[in-house]
Amino acid sequence: MTVPQTSPPQTTEPQTTEPQSALDPLNTAVLTIACADQRGIVAAVSQFLHGHGANIIHSDQHSTDPAGGTFFMRMEFHLAGLDLAREAFERTFAAEVAGPFGMDWNLSYRTVPKRMVILVSRYDHCFLDLLWRKRRGDIMVEIPLIISNHGDLRRDAEMFGIPFQVVPVTRETKAEAEAEQVRLMKEAGADFAVLARYMQILSGEFLRSFGRPVINIHHSFLPAFVGANPYRAAFNRGVKLIGATSHYVTEELDAGPIIEQDVLPVTHRETPDSLMRLGRDVERQVLARAVKAHIDDRVLVHGNKTVVF
Amino acid sequence: MTVPQTSPPQTTEPQTTEPQSALDPLNTAVLTIACADQRGIVAAVSQFLHGHGANIIHSDQHSTDPAGGTFFMRMEFHLAGLDLAREAFERTFAAEVAGPFGMDWNLSYRTVPKRMVILVSRYDHCFLDLLWRKRRGDIMVEIPLIISNHGDLRRDAEMFGIPFQVVPVTRETKAEAEAEQVRLMKEAGADFAVLARYMQILSGEFLRSFGRPVINIHHSFLPAFVGANPYRAAFNRGVKLIGATSHYVTEELDAGPIIEQDVLPVTHRETPDSLMRLGRDVERQVLARAVKAHIDDRVLVHGNKTVVF
Amino acid sequence: MTVPQTSPPQTTEPQTTEPQSALDPLNTAVLTIACADQRGIVAAVSQFLHGHGANIIHSDQHSTDPAGGTFFMRMEFHLAGLDLAREAFERTFAAEVAGPFGMDWNLSYRTVPKRMVILVSRYDHCFLDLLWRKRRGDIMVEIPLIISNHGDLRRDAEMFGIPFQVVPVTRETKAEAEAEQVRLMKEAGADFAVLARYMQILSGEFLRSFGRPVINIHHSFLPAFVGANPYRAAFNRGVKLIGATSHYVTEELDAGPIIEQDVLPVTHRETPDSLMRLGRDVERQVLARAVKAHIDDRVLVHGNKTVVF
Amino acid sequence: MTVPQTSPPQTTEPQTTEPQSALDPLNTAVLTIACADQRGIVAAVSQFLHGHGANIIHSDQHSTDPAGGTFFMRMEFHLAGLDLAREAFERTFAAEVAGPFGMDWNLSYRTVPKRMVILVSRYDHCFLDLLWRKRRGDIMVEIPLIISNHGDLRRDAEMFGIPFQVVPVTRETKAEAEAEQVRLMKEAGADFAVLARYMQILSGEFLRSFGRPVINIHHSFLPAFVGANPYRAAFNRGVKLIGATSHYVTEELDAGPIIEQDVLPVTHRETPDSLMRLGRDVERQVLARAVKAHIDDRVLVHGNKTVVF
């Protein structure tokens, strides 16, 4: 089923747009860099870009330690005016800048949206929120596939015109199920995966086999209430705030680099069920912000933490 | 089209429920009261309820002025055990308590959900959020009808199985259009209406004719940026927070009793368009909280303000 | 040294006061109740108060479980018009209401402010914030004594005219030091104690011996980062929010009933030292709100949690 | 009176410091730049700094419009290793970079703290908060003078060892009073002034005569509730959030470039007096954050708005 067509909203409000520009905001690229901190990096990179006709729009840097440590940078620039095609640009940058500085680096072209595969079980709130945001243009991403261990959400996926695959998971079949999931994700050309309240724990084998980032939403304010039943645990502890955390998945449960967190005040009036209901709003907001940051190449991993520009 | 059926989520998380209870949480009623503040109100009301077998679950009071002024109260109680049927209960309460104290009062039965008609133009975010919450059971309400001045959102309404009526509005036809809208809303048995980013301004005639509460979401932190283009106005003023406000509609634009507000921090990096995108999340959260509070009979109007229990 | 006198601010802003009233807002009392949930409590208590001429200002209730459980109530009422003196009132209430319902209850008279002893080590931020609030009239409390294990803050205490006692604590002398602290606190007529960043861990013997509530401020969002170095632990985990928690002290470290919590967003730019600096603002706000709630008799303990009206 | 001496806190917590470094975090400088957006700025500036031995610690940029507009930048760098003394550095930068690009620019040396004069009337909360932060080392600033139109806060100023001058202001004497204030501020070598709840309105003549930035704290969420009595106005409008705004003072009241804002949720239970009490915490937090941002050279003015890095 195709994605429903909706014509652009005509509103009584005048169109609010940025001033007329020959520079298409979508024809940009993002260069992200991590390397040992040393003198001259900013100069070298900006000189390189400038020298090849790139117009730098945004530039962010972070040094983890002024006396050495790791240097992180994100530069977003217009492609119009660039005097090198993509392949030559990357080759030249590698040779002239990245190599000498020993950089880990990545170049993303905004004209080639990332491909995001969603894994979901039966809770629809985070899943629907992402589909709606993509449809609305809030996040520039392709969603080639949704994988679930149940069929409940098939109809919602179809409403958004996205292929939906059920891969059941049981204790005995877990390894095969994971292998099938990875196969489907690779076949779909996934750049990253999102666990939108996917209730199965991914094995280290899955992560190694998929080899791409996996973003999870955990329904507590980590590191509090790791694992199952965080709302009941929060209720029992009598906390006055509940939260949600989005993080990259690692082999250790709920312990990977945190991307985004938020909380909501609660009172004694709440029950575990009402905490769960209230928590849904925090979960989908936090996951959406983390996914957007990842899509925008604003999240760089530093050990078990993140730098989020 | 019927509402899609989804079976209750089976999750790896054990079911979290409140302790076994013979008292059905849905078989309750809410009594709301406003009267001149005077001694003995709480005693009289609780005595009356207690005397007729009602088990009070929640009780909230507010006096606007300890030396006189208005007294507001909300009492929620179980119906099981009540020794009077609804009609007799209301008659007796009116005679024995409400009359003597000169009370304005209302009794809502949770078993009879309120009927909410939504008016929307072309922005789908608040509208979809309400439909999704109703479907999920977050809000206990009936949505018998959606009215729009455009056809864009028909398909979304149909996906949720809700009747969708287009009533076009032009300057010349506004009076007739409003009359038609009120006719449709009354025919649908609307208890209240929600303007979920409905872009037409309602006349005083509409409000009088409909005669029921109308809740609006305004995309600014009132009283700042009343009227059109609040995001552009916010951008021009260089505020560091944007907000949204939900209020009861009165004849004066964006000036009615405020029910709920919230804000979001923003920086110099944002443009009017990006503020609009960020603002959508605040708008739908604020409208949803206001609508839920209204449905739960937790909002009492006091002059041009509200008491929200 | 006496407390510095400052005359009331004369401002270009007109005096904002509540309407003229014969009912002195300070001549009130607060009755707090906990008992097994059962029918008729609200009726019985409000009838009792009404019958003896009390004018109820605020009334809050909470039932932990509609099918039984614990019922909590807080009623604030004017004393003018009460037809019983304090002793008779308490005796009659005990006999006619509290006894029959099996209530735990407390009656506080606002005209008799609580006496708060502060324990502090060397960090001055929470300590100064409380002294300043008391001086300003934000919190109605007596501060008869400050106890510290160091002399650093003596001068600040003297500026506020509050007696300051140093009781050094070492591993070997801990028991005697605690005994001395309790002796001083009892001598000062302490109703409760506040650990305003007091760095020693209180023993169960101390708590039993003092026998009154002790409020602590812990510089993390519990239950995350219990114990020492929470800011370094937060830094290492890479959380995107830091927090503070105020709770009643129990024998288990940082595990007692939580009264209030709040958080602050942080980014990758922060270091353990800067987190500590930023955290100070959260700590003093959270502690101040918890202390005020306690002083106002709005905090009732329920197991290892609190009901905060 | 001299500033009270407090020895550094000895705590049971191990000292948390950044790794040992030969680069003194205080021996840095901050270069801020504004100019017409054009290609090559980042490259030119970083090349210049790099070429003269500066080690860039932080670098932030903002372009108001990708198709032209204004470019803002802030670079913080270590002075150790710089091969030019201050005067020569500034001269060379002006000639080689600032001039060719048509830059407005400023260089601040962290080793030379800014001198801040505080104007205050009778409310002590913002005033005390700034003095305490300076004493604690939260903000690196000199406070050579406090000016007030009343004598109430003299004693507090003396406790902090800061000269306190009373300059009374009446309608008739306003011009002379302002002239005296400016004279005192210039004599004190003020780099900027802070109105810490100073209740007199400054004339345009004052601002032109002083010629340096003036930061104000307004006790509402601008642009709502401009002018006097914002808490009463907020109470009357029935808003569910109150706020505070810190901004640079311009000739038009409460209309200057906003630096920082924050809000606090409030309910129907509050009165104008209690809103005022609650608002104090927001006011002092917002003012402190704005002052710190200004001190750190992180605030750049763009028209009637600010870029806050």
Short mmCIF file of N, CA and C in Angstrom, two decimals, chain C residues 2-134:
data_model
loop_
_atom_site.label_atom_id
_atom_site.label_comp_id
_atom_site.label_asym_id
_atom_site.label_seq_id
_atom_site.Cartn_x
_atom_site.Cartn_y
_atom_site.Cartn_z
N THR C 2 22.52 39.07 67.77
CA THR C 2 21.12 39.08 67.35
C THR C 2 21.01 39.07 65.82
N VAL C 3 19.86 38.68 65.35
CA VAL C 3 19.61 38.64 63.91
C VAL C 3 19.57 40.07 63.37
N PRO C 4 20.25 40.32 62.25
CA PRO C 4 20.24 41.67 61.68
C PRO C 4 18.82 42.13 61.39
N GLN C 5 18.53 43.38 61.74
CA GLN C 5 17.20 43.92 61.46
C GLN C 5 17.17 44.56 60.08
N THR C 6 16.20 44.18 59.30
CA THR C 6 16.00 44.91 58.05
C THR C 6 14.55 45.36 58.02
N SER C 7 14.35 46.60 57.69
CA SER C 7 12.97 47.09 57.62
C SER C 7 12.31 46.53 56.37
N PRO C 8 10.97 46.45 56.40
CA PRO C 8 10.28 45.84 55.27
C PRO C 8 10.53 46.64 53.98
N PRO C 9 10.68 45.97 52.85
CA PRO C 9 11.00 46.67 51.60
C PRO C 9 9.91 47.66 51.23
N GLN C 10 10.30 48.87 50.91
CA GLN C 10 9.36 49.81 50.30
C GLN C 10 9.65 49.75 48.81
N THR C 11 8.64 49.50 48.06
CA THR C 11 8.88 49.27 46.65
C THR C 11 7.98 50.18 45.81
N THR C 12 8.40 50.39 44.59
CA THR C 12 7.54 51.15 43.69
C THR C 12 6.31 50.32 43.33
N GLU C 13 6.36 49.07 43.64
CA GLU C 13 5.20 48.22 43.36
C GLU C 13 4.21 48.35 44.51
N PRO C 14 2.94 48.55 44.20
CA PRO C 14 1.95 48.62 45.29
C PRO C 14 1.97 47.35 46.10
N GLN C 15 1.65 47.45 47.35
CA GLN C 15 1.60 46.28 48.21
C GLN C 15 0.58 45.29 47.67
N THR C 16 0.99 44.08 47.49
CA THR C 16 0.01 43.07 47.06
C THR C 16 -0.35 42.19 48.24
N THR C 17 -1.54 42.35 48.70
CA THR C 17 -1.97 41.52 49.83
C THR C 17 -3.31 40.91 49.53
N GLU C 18 -3.63 39.88 50.27
CA GLU C 18 -4.94 39.28 50.13
C GLU C 18 -5.98 40.24 50.73
N PRO C 19 -7.20 40.08 50.31
CA PRO C 19 -8.25 41.00 50.78
C PRO C 19 -8.29 41.06 52.32
N GLN C 20 -8.75 42.17 52.84
CA GLN C 20 -8.81 42.36 54.28
C GLN C 20 -9.57 41.23 54.95
N SER C 21 -9.02 40.69 55.99
CA SER C 21 -9.67 39.53 56.58
C SER C 21 -9.53 39.56 58.10
N ALA C 22 -10.60 39.16 58.75
CA ALA C 22 -10.53 39.04 60.20
C ALA C 22 -9.82 37.75 60.58
N LEU C 23 -9.64 36.88 59.62
CA LEU C 23 -9.04 35.59 59.91
C LEU C 23 -7.54 35.67 59.66
N ASP C 24 -6.78 35.75 60.71
CA ASP C 24 -5.33 35.85 60.62
C ASP C 24 -4.78 34.55 60.01
N PRO C 25 -4.12 34.68 58.85
CA PRO C 25 -3.61 33.47 58.19
C PRO C 25 -2.62 32.69 59.03
N LEU C 26 -2.11 33.31 60.08
CA LEU C 26 -1.16 32.59 60.89
C LEU C 26 -1.83 31.87 62.06
N ASN C 27 -3.05 32.22 62.34
CA ASN C 27 -3.72 31.59 63.47
C ASN C 27 -4.50 30.36 63.01
N THR C 28 -3.72 29.42 62.44
CA THR C 28 -4.36 28.21 61.94
C THR C 28 -3.70 27.00 62.55
N ALA C 29 -4.33 25.88 62.34
CA ALA C 29 -3.77 24.62 62.79
C ALA C 29 -3.89 23.61 61.67
N VAL C 30 -3.02 22.62 61.72
CA VAL C 30 -3.06 21.57 60.71
C VAL C 30 -3.20 20.22 61.40
N LEU C 31 -4.21 19.50 60.98
CA LEU C 31 -4.46 18.16 61.52
C LEU C 31 -4.10 17.15 60.44
N THR C 32 -3.16 16.24 60.75
CA THR C 32 -2.81 15.20 59.79
C THR C 32 -3.16 13.85 60.37
N ILE C 33 -3.67 12.97 59.49
CA ILE C 33 -4.23 11.70 59.94
C ILE C 33 -3.80 10.56 59.03
N ALA C 34 -3.53 9.42 59.62
CA ALA C 34 -3.33 8.20 58.85
C ALA C 34 -4.09 7.09 59.58
N CYS C 35 -4.84 6.33 58.80
CA CYS C 35 -5.53 5.20 59.43
C CYS C 35 -5.94 4.20 58.37
N ALA C 36 -6.41 3.06 58.80
CA ALA C 36 -6.90 2.07 57.86
C ALA C 36 -8.06 2.69 57.09
N ASP C 37 -8.04 2.52 55.79
CA ASP C 37 -9.08 3.12 54.98
C ASP C 37 -10.43 2.48 55.30
N GLN C 38 -11.43 3.28 55.45
CA GLN C 38 -12.77 2.77 55.77
C GLN C 38 -13.77 3.88 55.44
N ARG C 39 -15.02 3.54 55.40
CA ARG C 39 -16.03 4.54 55.05
C ARG C 39 -16.25 5.50 56.20
N GLY C 40 -16.51 6.75 55.84
CA GLY C 40 -16.96 7.69 56.86
C GLY C 40 -15.93 8.57 57.51
N ILE C 41 -14.68 8.43 57.11
CA ILE C 41 -13.63 9.21 57.79
C ILE C 41 -13.79 10.70 57.50
N VAL C 42 -13.90 11.04 56.21
CA VAL C 42 -14.00 12.46 55.84
C VAL C 42 -15.21 13.09 56.53
N ALA C 43 -16.31 12.37 56.52
CA ALA C 43 -17.52 12.90 57.15
C ALA C 43 -17.30 13.12 58.65
N ALA C 44 -16.71 12.13 59.31
CA ALA C 44 -16.52 12.22 60.75
C ALA C 44 -15.60 13.37 61.13
N VAL C 45 -14.50 13.51 60.41
CA VAL C 45 -13.55 14.56 60.77
C VAL C 45 -14.10 15.94 60.48
N SER C 46 -14.69 16.10 59.30
CA SER C 46 -15.20 17.44 58.97
C SER C 46 -16.38 17.80 59.86
N GLN C 47 -17.18 16.79 60.23
CA GLN C 47 -18.28 17.05 61.14
C GLN C 47 -17.75 17.49 62.51
N PHE C 48 -16.71 16.82 62.98
CA PHE C 48 -16.13 17.16 64.27
C PHE C 48 -15.62 18.60 64.26
N LEU C 49 -14.84 18.93 63.24
CA LEU C 49 -14.27 20.27 63.16
C LEU C 49 -15.37 21.32 63.04
N HIS C 50 -16.28 21.04 62.14
CA HIS C 50 -17.39 21.98 61.94
C HIS C 50 -18.19 22.18 63.22
N GLY C 51 -18.40 21.07 63.88
CA GLY C 51 -19.19 21.14 65.10
C GLY C 51 -18.54 21.96 66.21
N HIS C 52 -17.22 22.05 66.18
CA HIS C 52 -16.53 22.83 67.22
C HIS C 52 -16.12 24.21 66.72
N GLY C 53 -16.70 24.63 65.61
CA GLY C 53 -16.49 26.01 65.19
C GLY C 53 -15.27 26.25 64.33
N ALA C 54 -14.63 25.19 63.89
CA ALA C 54 -13.42 25.38 63.07
C ALA C 54 -13.83 25.68 61.62
N ASN C 55 -13.14 26.63 61.01
CA ASN C 55 -13.41 26.96 59.62
C ASN C 55 -12.30 26.31 58.77
N ILE C 56 -12.69 25.26 58.01
CA ILE C 56 -11.69 24.51 57.24
C ILE C 56 -11.22 25.32 56.04
N ILE C 57 -9.91 25.52 55.92
CA ILE C 57 -9.32 26.27 54.81
C ILE C 57 -8.90 25.33 53.68
N HIS C 58 -8.17 24.30 54.04
CA HIS C 58 -7.69 23.34 53.05
C HIS C 58 -7.97 21.94 53.54
N SER C 59 -8.28 21.08 52.59
CA SER C 59 -8.56 19.69 52.93
C SER C 59 -8.01 18.80 51.84
N ASP C 60 -7.14 17.87 52.18
CA ASP C 60 -6.56 16.96 51.19
C ASP C 60 -6.65 15.53 51.73
N GLN C 61 -6.94 14.62 50.82
CA GLN C 61 -7.03 13.22 51.22
C GLN C 61 -6.33 12.34 50.20
N HIS C 62 -5.96 11.17 50.62
CA HIS C 62 -5.39 10.19 49.70
C HIS C 62 -5.63 8.79 50.24
N SER C 63 -6.18 7.94 49.40
CA SER C 63 -6.34 6.53 49.76
C SER C 63 -5.37 5.73 48.92
N THR C 64 -4.57 4.91 49.57
CA THR C 64 -3.55 4.18 48.83
C THR C 64 -4.16 3.05 48.01
N ASP C 65 -5.37 2.63 48.38
CA ASP C 65 -5.99 1.49 47.69
C ASP C 65 -7.49 1.55 47.90
N PRO C 66 -8.25 1.72 46.82
CA PRO C 66 -9.70 1.86 46.97
C PRO C 66 -10.38 0.68 47.67
N ALA C 67 -9.70 -0.47 47.67
CA ALA C 67 -10.32 -1.65 48.28
C ALA C 67 -9.79 -1.90 49.69
N GLY C 68 -9.33 -0.89 50.31
CA GLY C 68 -8.70 -1.04 51.64
C GLY C 68 -7.31 -0.45 51.52
N GLY C 69 -6.53 -0.45 52.58
CA GLY C 69 -5.22 0.18 52.51
C GLY C 69 -5.21 1.31 53.52
N THR C 70 -4.37 2.29 53.25
CA THR C 70 -4.23 3.38 54.21
C THR C 70 -4.87 4.66 53.69
N PHE C 71 -5.49 5.37 54.60
CA PHE C 71 -6.12 6.64 54.28
C PHE C 71 -5.31 7.74 54.93
N PHE C 72 -4.96 8.76 54.16
CA PHE C 72 -4.21 9.91 54.68
C PHE C 72 -5.03 11.16 54.49
N MET C 73 -4.96 12.04 55.46
CA MET C 73 -5.70 13.30 55.33
C MET C 73 -4.95 14.44 56.00
N ARG C 74 -5.08 15.59 55.41
CA ARG C 74 -4.53 16.82 56.00
C ARG C 74 -5.63 17.87 55.96
N MET C 75 -5.95 18.42 57.10
CA MET C 75 -6.94 19.49 57.15
C MET C 75 -6.32 20.69 57.84
N GLU C 76 -6.43 21.84 57.18
CA GLU C 76 -5.94 23.08 57.78
C GLU C 76 -7.15 23.95 58.09
N PHE C 77 -7.22 24.48 59.30
CA PHE C 77 -8.41 25.23 59.69
C PHE C 77 -8.05 26.40 60.60
N HIS C 78 -8.93 27.40 60.62
CA HIS C 78 -8.73 28.57 61.47
C HIS C 78 -9.05 28.21 62.93
N LEU C 79 -8.25 28.78 63.81
CA LEU C 79 -8.50 28.53 65.23
C LEU C 79 -9.54 29.49 65.79
N ALA C 80 -9.61 30.69 65.23
CA ALA C 80 -10.63 31.64 65.69
C ALA C 80 -11.98 30.98 65.49
N GLY C 81 -12.79 31.00 66.48
CA GLY C 81 -14.10 30.38 66.38
C GLY C 81 -14.15 28.99 66.97
N LEU C 82 -12.96 28.42 67.20
CA LEU C 82 -12.91 27.09 67.81
C LEU C 82 -13.39 27.20 69.26
N ASP C 83 -14.27 26.30 69.64
CA ASP C 83 -14.86 26.44 70.98
C ASP C 83 -14.14 25.63 72.05
N LEU C 84 -12.97 25.09 71.69
CA LEU C 84 -12.20 24.33 72.66
C LEU C 84 -10.76 24.83 72.68
N ALA C 85 -10.19 24.87 73.88
CA ALA C 85 -8.77 25.18 73.97
C ALA C 85 -7.99 23.99 73.46
N ARG C 86 -6.71 24.18 73.23
CA ARG C 86 -5.91 23.15 72.57
C ARG C 86 -5.99 21.79 73.25
N GLU C 87 -5.77 21.76 74.54
CA GLU C 87 -5.72 20.49 75.25
C GLU C 87 -7.06 19.76 75.19
N ALA C 88 -8.11 20.52 75.40
CA ALA C 88 -9.44 19.92 75.35
C ALA C 88 -9.77 19.44 73.94
N PHE C 89 -9.37 20.23 72.98
CA PHE C 89 -9.61 19.87 71.59
C PHE C 89 -8.95 18.53 71.27
N GLU C 90 -7.70 18.41 71.65
CA GLU C 90 -6.96 17.18 71.34
C GLU C 90 -7.56 15.99 72.08
N ARG C 91 -7.95 16.21 73.33
CA ARG C 91 -8.52 15.13 74.12
C ARG C 91 -9.84 14.66 73.51
N THR C 92 -10.68 15.64 73.15
CA THR C 92 -11.98 15.30 72.59
C THR C 92 -11.85 14.62 71.23
N PHE C 93 -10.94 15.13 70.41
CA PHE C 93 -10.74 14.52 69.09
C PHE C 93 -10.28 13.08 69.24
N ALA C 94 -9.34 12.87 70.17
CA ALA C 94 -8.82 11.53 70.39
C ALA C 94 -9.94 10.57 70.78
N ALA C 95 -10.79 11.05 71.65
CA ALA C 95 -11.85 10.19 72.17
C ALA C 95 -12.95 9.94 71.14
N GLU C 96 -13.33 10.98 70.43
CA GLU C 96 -14.52 10.87 69.58
C GLU C 96 -14.24 10.42 68.16
N VAL C 97 -13.04 10.68 67.67
CA VAL C 97 -12.77 10.37 66.26
C VAL C 97 -11.55 9.46 66.10
N ALA C 98 -10.40 9.94 66.62
CA ALA C 98 -9.16 9.20 66.38
C ALA C 98 -9.20 7.79 66.96
N GLY C 99 -9.71 7.68 68.18
CA GLY C 99 -9.78 6.37 68.81
C GLY C 99 -10.64 5.40 68.02
N PRO C 100 -11.91 5.76 67.83
CA PRO C 100 -12.80 4.85 67.09
C PRO C 100 -12.27 4.44 65.71
N PHE C 101 -11.60 5.35 65.02
CA PHE C 101 -11.10 4.98 63.69
C PHE C 101 -9.70 4.38 63.74
N GLY C 102 -9.10 4.34 64.92
CA GLY C 102 -7.75 3.78 65.00
C GLY C 102 -6.73 4.63 64.28
N MET C 103 -6.82 5.94 64.44
CA MET C 103 -5.98 6.87 63.70
C MET C 103 -4.64 7.12 64.37
N ASP C 104 -3.60 7.28 63.54
CA ASP C 104 -2.38 7.97 63.95
C ASP C 104 -2.64 9.41 63.54
N TRP C 105 -2.39 10.33 64.39
CA TRP C 105 -2.70 11.70 64.02
C TRP C 105 -1.78 12.70 64.71
N ASN C 106 -1.74 13.90 64.16
CA ASN C 106 -0.91 14.97 64.71
C ASN C 106 -1.61 16.30 64.50
N LEU C 107 -1.47 17.15 65.48
CA LEU C 107 -2.05 18.49 65.36
C LEU C 107 -0.92 19.50 65.52
N SER C 108 -0.71 20.34 64.53
CA SER C 108 0.32 21.39 64.60
C SER C 108 -0.34 22.75 64.60
N TYR C 109 0.13 23.61 65.50
CA TYR C 109 -0.38 24.97 65.53
C TYR C 109 0.62 25.87 64.83
N ARG C 110 0.16 26.62 63.83
CA ARG C 110 1.05 27.50 63.09
C ARG C 110 1.65 28.59 63.96
N THR C 111 1.00 28.89 65.05
CA THR C 111 1.52 29.93 65.94
C THR C 111 2.71 29.42 66.75
N VAL C 112 2.96 28.13 66.69
CA VAL C 112 4.12 27.55 67.37
C VAL C 112 5.03 26.93 66.31
N PRO C 113 5.93 27.74 65.72
CA PRO C 113 6.75 27.23 64.62
C PRO C 113 7.60 26.03 65.04
N LYS C 114 7.86 25.15 64.12
CA LYS C 114 8.72 24.02 64.39
C LYS C 114 10.15 24.50 64.63
N ARG C 115 10.87 23.71 65.42
CA ARG C 115 12.27 24.04 65.72
C ARG C 115 13.18 23.11 64.92
N MET C 116 13.98 23.70 64.03
CA MET C 116 14.81 22.94 63.09
C MET C 116 16.28 23.12 63.42
N VAL C 117 16.98 22.02 63.69
CA VAL C 117 18.43 22.08 63.89
C VAL C 117 19.10 21.63 62.60
N ILE C 118 20.09 22.39 62.15
CA ILE C 118 20.80 22.09 60.90
C ILE C 118 22.15 21.48 61.21
N LEU C 119 22.45 20.37 60.54
CA LEU C 119 23.79 19.80 60.61
C LEU C 119 24.44 20.04 59.25
N VAL C 120 25.67 20.52 59.27
CA VAL C 120 26.35 20.85 58.03
C VAL C 120 27.83 20.59 58.20
N SER C 121 28.51 20.28 57.12
CA SER C 121 29.95 20.09 57.19
C SER C 121 30.64 21.35 56.68
N ARG C 122 31.06 21.36 55.42
CA ARG C 122 31.78 22.54 54.93
C ARG C 122 31.15 23.21 53.71
N TYR C 123 30.31 22.50 52.97
CA TYR C 123 29.64 23.11 51.83
C TYR C 123 28.56 24.05 52.36
N ASP C 124 28.59 25.28 51.90
CA ASP C 124 27.68 26.26 52.49
C ASP C 124 26.38 26.49 51.72
N HIS C 125 26.23 25.95 50.53
CA HIS C 125 25.12 26.40 49.70
C HIS C 125 23.73 26.06 50.24
N CYS C 126 23.51 24.83 50.67
CA CYS C 126 22.18 24.47 51.17
C CYS C 126 21.94 25.17 52.51
N PHE C 127 22.92 25.17 53.32
CA PHE C 127 22.90 25.79 54.65
C PHE C 127 22.53 27.27 54.56
N LEU C 128 23.26 28.03 53.75
CA LEU C 128 22.99 29.45 53.60
C LEU C 128 21.60 29.69 53.02
N ASP C 129 21.19 28.84 52.07
CA ASP C 129 19.90 29.02 51.44
C ASP C 129 18.78 28.90 52.49
N LEU C 130 18.90 27.96 53.41
CA LEU C 130 17.89 27.81 54.46
C LEU C 130 17.90 29.00 55.41
N LEU C 131 19.06 29.45 55.80
CA LEU C 131 19.15 30.59 56.71
C LEU C 131 18.55 31.83 56.08
N TRP C 132 18.88 32.02 54.81
CA TRP C 132 18.35 33.19 54.12
C TRP C 132 16.84 33.11 53.99
N ARG C 133 16.28 31.92 53.69
CA ARG C 133 14.83 31.78 53.55
C ARG C 133 14.13 32.03 54.88
N LYS C 134 14.74 31.57 55.96
CA LYS C 134 14.12 31.80 57.26
C LYS C 134 14.14 33.30 57.57
#
